[in-house]
């Protein structure tokens, strides 16, 4: 994920990053020291596709607030396939394989609102959803779904994996797709990006 972020930044026009210091670092939710930033100096903290794994929301929120400037946002992002149509059917099929892990769609991360740090350190939560599409093929969708941590070969293997892939392909093939290039098997895949913004109190 961090590597993809860094590759994406390289593709940005130089003027877009002029005077901007963007860092993607390894670490947990409760220790930002690897950023080498001074506390109270960050214009924003961005956490993508990960917040649902946090085990101590109070501690994590306090650490983010410690590094943010007053008024600066903690931005939390998730991308997920839409629940509409056959894509929703695909999700209903594969999500039960998630091994009970605290996936975003289980909404356990909302427990952060019950922590003292949430109300002490941040303004009321701002939530936004963006829907977007990308061109994909059947193989691309299968690869994307199988990249989910609970569907890798470490967790789903052998005959169960083969049967899973066959059923997933059946759902995709029978779906009412919006074709981009039918001859080459390219269709639109709809995703939702959910964005949470918590602004540090002044």
Coordinates of N, CA and C in Angstrom, one line a residue:
X1 N 0.8 -1.2 0.0 CA 0.0 0.0 0.0 C 0.9 1.3 0.0
X2 N 1.9 1.3 0.9 CA 2.8 2.5 1.0 C 3.5 2.6 -0.3
X3 N 4.0 1.5 -0.9 CA 4.8 1.5 -2.1 C 3.9 2.1 -3.3
X4 N 2.6 1.7 -3.3 CA 1.7 2.2 -4.3 C 1.5 3.7 -4.2
X5 N 1.4 4.1 -3.0 CA 1.3 5.6 -2.7 C 2.5 6.3 -3.2
X6 N 3.7 5.8 -2.9 CA 4.9 6.5 -3.4 C 5.0 6.5 -4.9
X7 N 4.6 5.4 -5.5 CA 4.6 5.3 -7.0 C 3.7 6.3 -7.6
X8 N 2.5 6.5 -7.0 CA 1.5 7.4 -7.4 C 2.1 8.9 -7.3
X9 N 2.8 9.2 -6.3 CA 3.3 10.5 -6.1 C 4.3 10.8 -7.2
X10 N 5.1 9.8 -7.6 CA 6.1 10.0 -8.6 C 5.5 10.5 -9.9
X11 N 4.2 10.0 -10.2 CA 3.5 10.4 -11.4 C 2.9 11.8 -11.4
X12 N 2.8 12.4 -10.3 CA 2.2 13.7 -10.2 C 3.1 14.7 -10.8
X13 N 2.6 15.8 -11.4 CA 3.4 16.8 -12.0 C 4.2 17.5 -10.9
X14 N 5.4 17.9 -11.2 CA 6.3 18.5 -10.3 C 5.7 19.7 -9.5
X15 N 4.9 20.5 -10.3 CA 4.3 21.7 -9.6 C 3.3 21.3 -8.6
X16 N 2.7 20.1 -8.7 CA 1.7 19.7 -7.7 C 2.3 19.4 -6.4
X17 N 3.6 19.0 -6.4 CA 4.3 18.7 -5.1 C 5.3 19.8 -4.7
X18 N 5.3 20.9 -5.4 CA 6.3 22.0 -5.1 C 6.0 22.5 -3.7
X19 N 7.1 22.4 -2.9 CA 7.0 22.9 -1.5 C 6.2 22.0 -0.6
X20 N 5.9 20.8 -1.1 CA 5.1 19.9 -0.3 C 5.9 18.7 0.2
X21 N 5.8 18.4 1.5 CA 6.6 17.3 2.0 C 5.6 16.2 2.3
X22 N 5.6 15.1 1.5 CA 4.7 14.0 1.7 C 5.5 12.8 2.1
X23 N 5.1 12.1 3.2 CA 5.9 11.0 3.6 C 5.0 9.8 3.9
X24 N 5.4 8.6 3.4 CA 4.7 7.4 3.7 C 5.7 6.5 4.5
X25 N 5.3 6.2 5.7 CA 6.3 5.5 6.5 C 5.7 4.2 7.1
X26 N 6.5 3.2 7.4 CA 6.1 2.0 8.1 C 5.9 2.4 9.6
X27 N 4.9 1.7 10.2 CA 4.6 2.0 11.6 C 3.2 1.7 11.9
X28 N 2.9 1.8 13.2 CA 1.6 1.5 13.7 C 0.8 2.8 13.8
X29 N -0.3 2.7 14.5 CA -1.2 3.8 14.7 C -0.8 4.7 15.9
X30 N 0.0 4.2 16.7 CA 0.3 5.0 18.0 C 1.7 5.4 18.1
X31 N 2.5 5.4 17.0 CA 3.9 5.9 17.1 C 4.3 6.5 15.7
X32 N 4.2 7.8 15.6 CA 4.5 8.5 14.4 C 6.0 9.0 14.4
X33 N 6.8 8.6 15.3 CA 8.2 9.1 15.4 C 9.0 8.8 14.1
X34 N 8.7 7.8 13.4 CA 9.4 7.5 12.1 C 9.2 8.5 11.1
X35 N 8.2 9.4 11.2 CA 8.0 10.5 10.2 C 9.1 11.5 10.3
X36 N 9.8 11.5 11.5 CA 10.8 12.5 11.8 C 10.3 14.0 11.8
X37 N 9.0 14.1 11.9 CA 8.4 15.4 12.0 C 8.3 15.9 13.5
X38 N 8.3 17.2 13.7 CA 8.1 17.7 15.0 C 6.6 17.6 15.3
X39 N 6.4 17.4 16.6 CA 5.0 17.3 17.0 C 4.3 18.7 16.8
X40 N 3.1 18.7 16.4 CA 2.3 19.9 16.1 C 2.7 20.5 14.8
X41 N 3.4 19.8 13.9 CA 3.8 20.4 12.6 C 3.1 19.9 11.4
X42 N 2.4 18.8 11.5 CA 1.8 18.2 10.3 C 0.5 18.9 9.8
X43 N 0.5 19.2 8.5 CA -0.7 19.8 7.9 C -1.9 18.8 7.8
X44 N -1.5 17.5 7.7 CA -2.6 16.5 7.6 C -1.9 15.1 7.9
X45 N -2.7 14.2 8.4 CA -2.3 12.8 8.6 C -3.4 12.0 7.8
X46 N -2.9 11.1 6.9 CA -3.8 10.3 6.0 C -3.5 8.9 6.3
X47 N -4.6 8.2 6.6 CA -4.6 6.7 6.9 C -5.5 6.1 5.9
X48 N -5.0 5.2 5.0 CA -5.8 4.6 4.0 C -5.9 3.1 4.1
X49 N -7.1 2.6 4.0 CA -7.4 1.1 4.0 C -6.8 0.4 5.3
X50 N -6.8 1.1 6.4 CA -6.1 0.4 7.5 C -6.8 0.7 8.9
X51 N -7.5 1.7 9.0 CA -8.0 2.2 10.4 C -8.8 1.1 11.1
X52 N -9.5 0.2 10.4 CA -10.3 -0.8 11.0 C -9.4 -1.8 11.8
X53 N -8.1 -1.8 11.5 CA -7.2 -2.7 12.2 C -6.7 -2.2 13.5
X54 N -7.0 -0.9 13.8 CA -6.5 -0.3 15.0 C -7.1 -1.0 16.2
X55 N -6.2 -1.2 17.2 CA -6.7 -1.9 18.5 C -6.9 -1.0 19.6
X56 N -6.4 0.3 19.6 CA -6.6 1.2 20.7 C -6.9 2.6 20.1
X57 N -8.1 2.9 19.8 CA -8.5 4.1 19.1 C -8.2 5.4 19.9
X58 N -8.3 5.3 21.2 CA -8.0 6.5 22.0 C -6.5 6.8 21.9
X59 N -5.6 5.8 22.0 CA -4.2 6.1 21.9 C -3.8 6.5 20.5
X60 N -4.4 5.9 19.5 CA -4.1 6.3 18.1 C -4.6 7.7 17.8
X61 N -5.8 8.1 18.3 CA -6.2 9.5 18.1 C -5.3 10.5 18.8
X62 N -4.9 10.2 20.0 CA -4.0 11.1 20.7 C -2.7 11.3 19.9
X63 N -2.2 10.2 19.4 CA -0.9 10.3 18.6 C -1.1 11.1 17.4
X64 N -2.1 10.9 16.6 CA -2.4 11.8 15.5 C -2.5 13.2 15.8
X65 N -3.3 13.5 16.9 CA -3.5 14.9 17.3 C -2.2 15.5 17.8
X66 N -1.3 14.7 18.4 CA 0.0 15.3 18.8 C 0.8 15.8 17.7
X67 N 0.7 15.2 16.5 CA 1.5 15.7 15.4 C 0.9 16.7 14.5
X68 N -0.5 16.8 14.6 CA -1.2 17.7 13.7 C -1.1 19.2 14.2
X69 N -1.1 20.1 13.3 CA -1.3 21.5 13.7 C -2.7 21.7 14.1
X70 N -3.0 22.7 14.9 CA -4.4 23.0 15.2 C -5.2 23.3 13.9
X71 N -6.4 22.7 13.9 CA -7.3 22.8 12.7 C -6.9 21.8 11.6
X72 N -5.8 21.1 11.7 CA -5.4 20.2 10.6 C -6.2 18.9 10.7
X73 N -6.4 18.2 9.6 CA -7.2 17.0 9.6 C -6.5 15.7 9.7
X74 N -7.1 14.8 10.4 CA -6.8 13.4 10.3 C -7.8 12.9 9.3
X75 N -7.3 12.3 8.1 CA -8.1 11.9 7.0 C -8.0 10.3 7.0
X76 N -9.2 9.7 7.0 CA -9.2 8.2 7.0 C -10.0 7.8 5.8
X77 N -9.4 6.9 5.0 CA -10.0 6.6 3.7 C -10.1 5.1 3.5
X78 N -11.3 4.7 2.9 CA -11.4 3.3 2.5 C -12.0 3.2 1.1
X79 N -11.5 2.3 0.3 CA -12.1 2.0 -1.0 C -12.7 0.6 -1.0
X80 N -13.9 0.5 -1.5 CA -14.6 -0.8 -1.4 C -15.5 -0.9 -2.6
X81 N -15.7 -2.1 -3.1 CA -16.6 -2.3 -4.2 C -18.0 -1.9 -3.8
X82 N -18.7 -1.4 -4.7 CA -20.1 -0.9 -4.4 C -21.0 -2.1 -4.0
X83 N -22.1 -1.8 -3.4 CA -23.1 -2.9 -3.0 C -24.1 -3.0 -4.0
X84 N -24.0 -2.3 -5.1 CA -25.1 -2.3 -6.1 C -25.0 -3.5 -7.0
X85 N -26.2 -4.0 -7.5 CA -26.3 -5.0 -8.5 C -25.4 -6.3 -8.2
X86 N -24.8 -6.8 -9.3 CA -24.1 -8.0 -9.2 C -22.8 -7.8 -8.4
X87 N -22.3 -6.6 -8.3 CA -21.2 -6.4 -7.4 C -21.5 -6.6 -5.9
X88 N -22.8 -6.2 -5.6 CA -23.2 -6.5 -4.3 C -23.4 -8.0 -4.0
X89 N -23.8 -8.7 -5.1 CA -24.0 -10.1 -5.0 C -22.6 -10.8 -4.8
X90 N -21.6 -10.3 -5.5 CA -20.2 -10.8 -5.3 C -19.7 -10.6 -3.9
X91 N -20.0 -9.4 -3.3 CA -19.6 -9.1 -1.9 C -20.3 -10.0 -1.0
X92 N -21.6 -10.2 -1.2 CA -22.3 -11.2 -0.3 C -21.8 -12.6 -0.4
X93 N -21.2 -12.9 -1.5 CA -20.6 -14.2 -1.7 C -19.2 -14.3 -1.0
X94 N -18.3 -13.3 -1.2 CA -17.0 -13.5 -0.6 C -16.8 -13.0 0.8
X95 N -17.6 -12.0 1.3 CA -17.4 -11.5 2.6 C -17.5 -12.5 3.7
X96 N -18.3 -13.5 3.6 CA -18.4 -14.5 4.7 C -17.1 -15.3 4.9
X97 N -16.2 -15.2 4.0 CA -14.9 -15.8 4.1 C -13.9 -15.0 4.9
X98 N -14.3 -13.9 5.5 CA -13.3 -12.9 6.1 C -12.8 -13.4 7.4
X99 N -13.1 -14.6 7.9 CA -12.5 -15.1 9.1 C -12.8 -14.3 10.4
X100 N -13.9 -13.5 10.3 CA -14.3 -12.7 11.5 C -13.4 -11.6 11.8
X101 N -12.5 -11.2 10.8 CA -11.5 -10.1 11.0 C -12.3 -8.8 11.0
X102 N -11.7 -7.8 11.7 CA -12.4 -6.5 11.8 C -12.4 -5.7 10.5
X103 N -13.0 -6.2 9.5 CA -13.1 -5.5 8.2 C -13.9 -4.2 8.3
X104 N -13.5 -3.2 7.4 CA -14.2 -1.9 7.4 C -15.7 -2.1 7.5
X105 N -16.3 -2.9 6.6 CA -17.7 -3.0 6.5 C -18.4 -3.5 7.7
X106 N -17.7 -4.0 8.7 CA -18.3 -4.4 9.9 C -18.6 -3.2 10.9
X107 N -17.9 -2.1 10.5 CA -18.1 -0.8 11.2 C -17.7 -0.8 12.7
X108 N -16.9 -1.7 13.1 CA -16.4 -1.7 14.4 C -15.5 -0.5 14.7
X109 N -14.9 0.1 13.6 CA -14.1 1.3 13.8 C -14.9 2.5 14.4
X110 N -16.2 2.4 14.3 CA -17.0 3.5 14.8 C -16.8 3.6 16.3
X111 N -16.3 2.6 17.0 CA -16.0 2.7 18.4 C -15.1 3.8 18.8
X112 N -14.4 4.4 17.8 CA -13.5 5.5 18.1 C -14.3 6.7 18.6
X113 N -15.5 6.8 18.2 CA -16.4 7.9 18.7 C -16.7 7.8 20.1
X114 N -16.5 6.7 20.7 CA -16.7 6.5 22.2 C -15.5 6.8 23.0
X115 N -14.4 7.2 22.4 CA -13.2 7.4 23.2 C -13.1 8.8 23.7
X116 N -12.5 9.1 24.8 CA -12.3 10.4 25.3 C -11.5 11.3 24.3
X117 N -10.5 10.7 23.6 CA -9.7 11.5 22.7 C -10.6 12.1 21.5
X118 N -11.6 11.3 21.1 CA -12.4 11.7 20.0 C -13.1 13.1 20.2
X119 N -13.7 13.2 21.4 CA -14.4 14.5 21.7 C -13.5 15.5 22.3
X120 N -12.4 15.1 23.0 CA -11.5 16.1 23.6 C -10.6 16.8 22.5
X121 N -10.2 16.1 21.5 CA -9.1 16.6 20.6 C -9.6 16.9 19.2
X122 N -10.8 16.5 18.8 CA -11.2 16.7 17.4 C -12.6 17.3 17.3
X123 N -12.8 18.0 16.3 CA -14.1 18.6 15.9 C -15.1 17.4 15.5
X124 N -16.4 17.7 15.4 CA -17.3 16.6 14.9 C -16.8 16.0 13.6
X125 N -17.0 14.7 13.5 CA -16.6 13.9 12.3 C -17.3 14.4 11.1
X126 N -16.6 14.5 10.0 CA -17.1 14.8 8.7 C -17.0 13.5 7.8
X127 N -18.1 13.1 7.2 CA -18.1 11.9 6.4 C -18.6 12.2 5.0
X128 N -17.8 11.7 4.0 CA -18.2 11.9 2.6 C -18.0 10.6 1.8
X129 N -18.8 10.3 0.8 CA -18.7 9.2 0.0 C -18.5 9.6 -1.5
X130 N -17.6 9.0 -2.2 CA -17.4 9.3 -3.6 C -17.6 7.9 -4.3
X131 N -18.3 7.9 -5.4 CA -18.5 6.7 -6.2 C -17.7 7.0 -7.6
X132 N -17.0 6.0 -8.0 CA -16.2 6.1 -9.2 C -16.1 4.8 -9.9
X133 N -15.7 4.8 -11.2 CA -15.6 3.5 -11.9 C -14.2 3.4 -12.5
X134 N -13.8 2.2 -12.7 CA -12.5 1.9 -13.4 C -12.8 0.8 -14.4
X135 N -12.0 0.8 -15.5 CA -12.2 -0.3 -16.5 C -11.5 -1.5 -16.0
X136 N -12.2 -2.7 -16.1 CA -11.6 -3.9 -15.6 C -12.0 -5.1 -16.5
X137 N -11.4 -6.2 -16.4 CA -11.7 -7.4 -17.0 C -12.2 -8.4 -16.0
X138 N -12.7 -9.5 -16.4 CA -13.1 -10.6 -15.4 C -11.9 -11.0 -14.7
X139 N -10.8 -11.3 -15.4 CA -9.6 -11.7 -14.7 C -9.1 -10.7 -13.7
X140 N -9.2 -9.4 -14.1 CA -8.8 -8.3 -13.2 C -9.6 -8.3 -11.9
X141 N -10.9 -8.5 -12.0 CA -11.8 -8.5 -10.8 C -11.4 -9.7 -9.9
X142 N -11.2 -10.9 -10.5 CA -10.9 -12.1 -9.8 C -9.6 -11.8 -9.0
X143 N -8.6 -11.3 -9.7 CA -7.3 -11.0 -9.1 C -7.5 -10.0 -7.9
X144 N -8.3 -9.0 -8.1 CA -8.5 -8.0 -7.1 C -9.2 -8.6 -5.9
X145 N -10.2 -9.4 -6.1 CA -10.9 -10.1 -4.9 C -9.9 -11.0 -4.2
X146 N -9.1 -11.8 -5.0 CA -8.2 -12.7 -4.3 C -7.0 -12.1 -3.6
X147 N -6.9 -10.8 -3.8 CA -5.8 -10.0 -3.1 C -6.2 -9.6 -1.7
X148 N -7.5 -9.8 -1.4 CA -7.9 -9.5 0.0 C -7.2 -10.5 0.9
X149 N -6.8 -9.9 2.1 CA -6.0 -10.7 3.0 C -6.6 -12.1 3.3
X150 N -7.9 -12.1 3.5 CA -8.5 -13.4 3.9 C -8.8 -14.3 2.8
X151 N -8.5 -13.9 1.5 CA -8.7 -14.8 0.4 C -7.4 -15.1 -0.3
X152 N -6.2 -14.8 0.3 CA -5.0 -15.2 -0.3 C -4.8 -16.8 -0.2
X153 N -3.9 -17.3 -0.8 CA -3.7 -18.8 -0.8 C -3.3 -19.3 0.6
X154 N -2.9 -18.4 1.5 CA -2.6 -18.8 2.8 C -3.9 -19.2 3.6
X155 N -5.0 -18.7 3.1 CA -6.3 -18.9 3.8 C -7.3 -19.7 3.0
X156 N -7.2 -19.6 1.7 CA -8.1 -20.3 0.8 C -7.4 -21.1 -0.2
X157 N -7.4 -22.4 -0.1 CA -6.5 -23.2 -1.0 C -7.2 -24.4 -1.5
X158 N -6.5 -25.1 -2.5 CA -7.0 -26.3 -3.0 C -8.3 -26.3 -3.7
X159 N -9.1 -27.3 -3.4 CA -10.4 -27.4 -4.1 C -11.4 -26.3 -3.7
X160 N -11.3 -25.9 -2.4 CA -12.1 -24.7 -2.0 C -11.8 -23.5 -2.8
X161 N -10.6 -23.2 -3.0 CA -10.2 -22.1 -3.8 C -10.7 -22.2 -5.2
X162 N -10.5 -23.3 -5.8 CA -11.0 -23.6 -7.2 C -12.5 -23.3 -7.3
X163 N -13.3 -23.9 -6.4 CA -14.7 -23.7 -6.3 C -15.1 -22.2 -6.1
X164 N -14.3 -21.6 -5.2 CA -14.6 -20.2 -5.0 C -14.4 -19.3 -6.2
X165 N -13.3 -19.6 -7.0 CA -13.1 -18.8 -8.2 C -14.1 -19.1 -9.2
X166 N -14.6 -20.3 -9.4 CA -15.6 -20.7 -10.3 C -16.9 -19.9 -10.0
X167 N -17.3 -19.9 -8.8 CA -18.5 -19.2 -8.4 C -18.4 -17.7 -8.6
X168 N -17.3 -17.1 -8.2 CA -17.1 -15.7 -8.4 C -17.1 -15.3 -9.9
X169 N -16.5 -16.1 -10.8 CA -16.6 -15.9 -12.2 C -18.0 -16.0 -12.7
X170 N -18.8 -16.9 -12.2 CA -20.2 -17.1 -12.6 C -21.0 -15.8 -12.2
X171 N -20.7 -15.3 -11.1 CA -21.4 -14.0 -10.7 C -21.1 -12.9 -11.6
X172 N -19.8 -12.8 -11.9 CA -19.3 -11.7 -12.8 C -19.9 -11.9 -14.2
X173 N -19.9 -13.1 -14.7 CA -20.4 -13.3 -16.1 C -21.9 -13.1 -16.2
X174 N -22.6 -13.4 -15.2 CA -24.1 -13.2 -15.2 C -24.5 -11.8 -14.8
X175 N -23.6 -11.0 -14.4 CA -23.9 -9.6 -14.0 C -24.3 -8.7 -15.1
X176 N -25.1 -7.7 -14.8 CA -25.5 -6.7 -15.8 C -24.5 -5.7 -15.9
X177 N -23.5 -5.9 -16.7 CA -22.3 -5.1 -16.8 C -22.5 -3.9 -17.7
X178 N -21.8 -2.8 -17.4 CA -21.7 -1.6 -18.3 C -20.4 -1.8 -19.1
X179 N -20.5 -2.1 -20.3 CA -19.3 -2.4 -21.1 C -18.6 -1.2 -21.6
X180 N -17.3 -1.3 -21.5 CA -16.4 -0.3 -22.0 C -15.9 -0.7 -23.4
X181 N -15.5 -2.0 -23.5 CA -15.0 -2.6 -24.7 C -15.4 -4.1 -24.7
X182 N -16.6 -4.4 -25.1 CA -17.2 -5.7 -25.0 C -16.3 -6.8 -25.7
X183 N -15.8 -6.4 -26.9 CA -15.0 -7.3 -27.7 C -13.8 -7.8 -26.9
X184 N -13.2 -6.9 -26.1 CA -12.0 -7.3 -25.4 C -12.3 -7.6 -23.9
X185 N -13.6 -7.7 -23.6 CA -14.0 -8.1 -22.2 C -13.8 -7.0 -21.1
X186 N -13.8 -5.7 -21.5 CA -13.5 -4.6 -20.6 C -14.9 -4.0 -20.2
X187 N -15.1 -3.9 -18.9 CA -16.3 -3.3 -18.4 C -16.0 -2.4 -17.2
X188 N -17.0 -1.6 -16.8 CA -16.8 -0.7 -15.7 C -17.0 -1.4 -14.3
X189 N -16.2 -1.1 -13.4 CA -16.3 -1.6 -12.1 C -16.5 -0.5 -11.1
X190 N -17.6 -0.5 -10.4 CA -17.9 0.7 -9.6 C -17.4 0.5 -8.1
X191 N -16.7 1.5 -7.6 CA -16.2 1.5 -6.3 C -16.7 2.7 -5.5
X192 N -16.7 2.6 -4.2 CA -17.1 3.7 -3.3 C -15.8 4.0 -2.5
X193 N -15.5 5.3 -2.4 CA -14.5 5.7 -1.5 C -15.2 6.5 -0.3
X194 N -15.0 6.0 0.9 CA -15.5 6.6 2.1 C -14.4 7.4 2.7
X195 N -14.7 8.6 3.0 CA -13.7 9.5 3.6 C -14.2 10.1 4.9
X196 N -13.4 9.9 5.9 CA -13.7 10.5 7.2 C -12.7 11.6 7.5
X197 N -13.1 12.7 8.0 CA -12.2 13.8 8.3 C -12.5 14.2 9.7
X198 N -11.4 14.2 10.5 CA -11.4 14.6 11.9 C -10.4 15.8 12.0
X199 N -10.9 17.0 12.3 CA -10.1 18.2 12.4 C -9.7 18.4 13.8
X200 N -8.4 18.6 14.0 CA -7.9 18.8 15.4 C -8.5 20.1 15.9
X201 N -8.9 20.1 17.1 CA -9.5 21.3 17.7 C -8.4 22.4 17.8
X202 N -8.9 23.7 17.6 CA -7.9 24.8 17.7 C -7.4 25.0 19.1

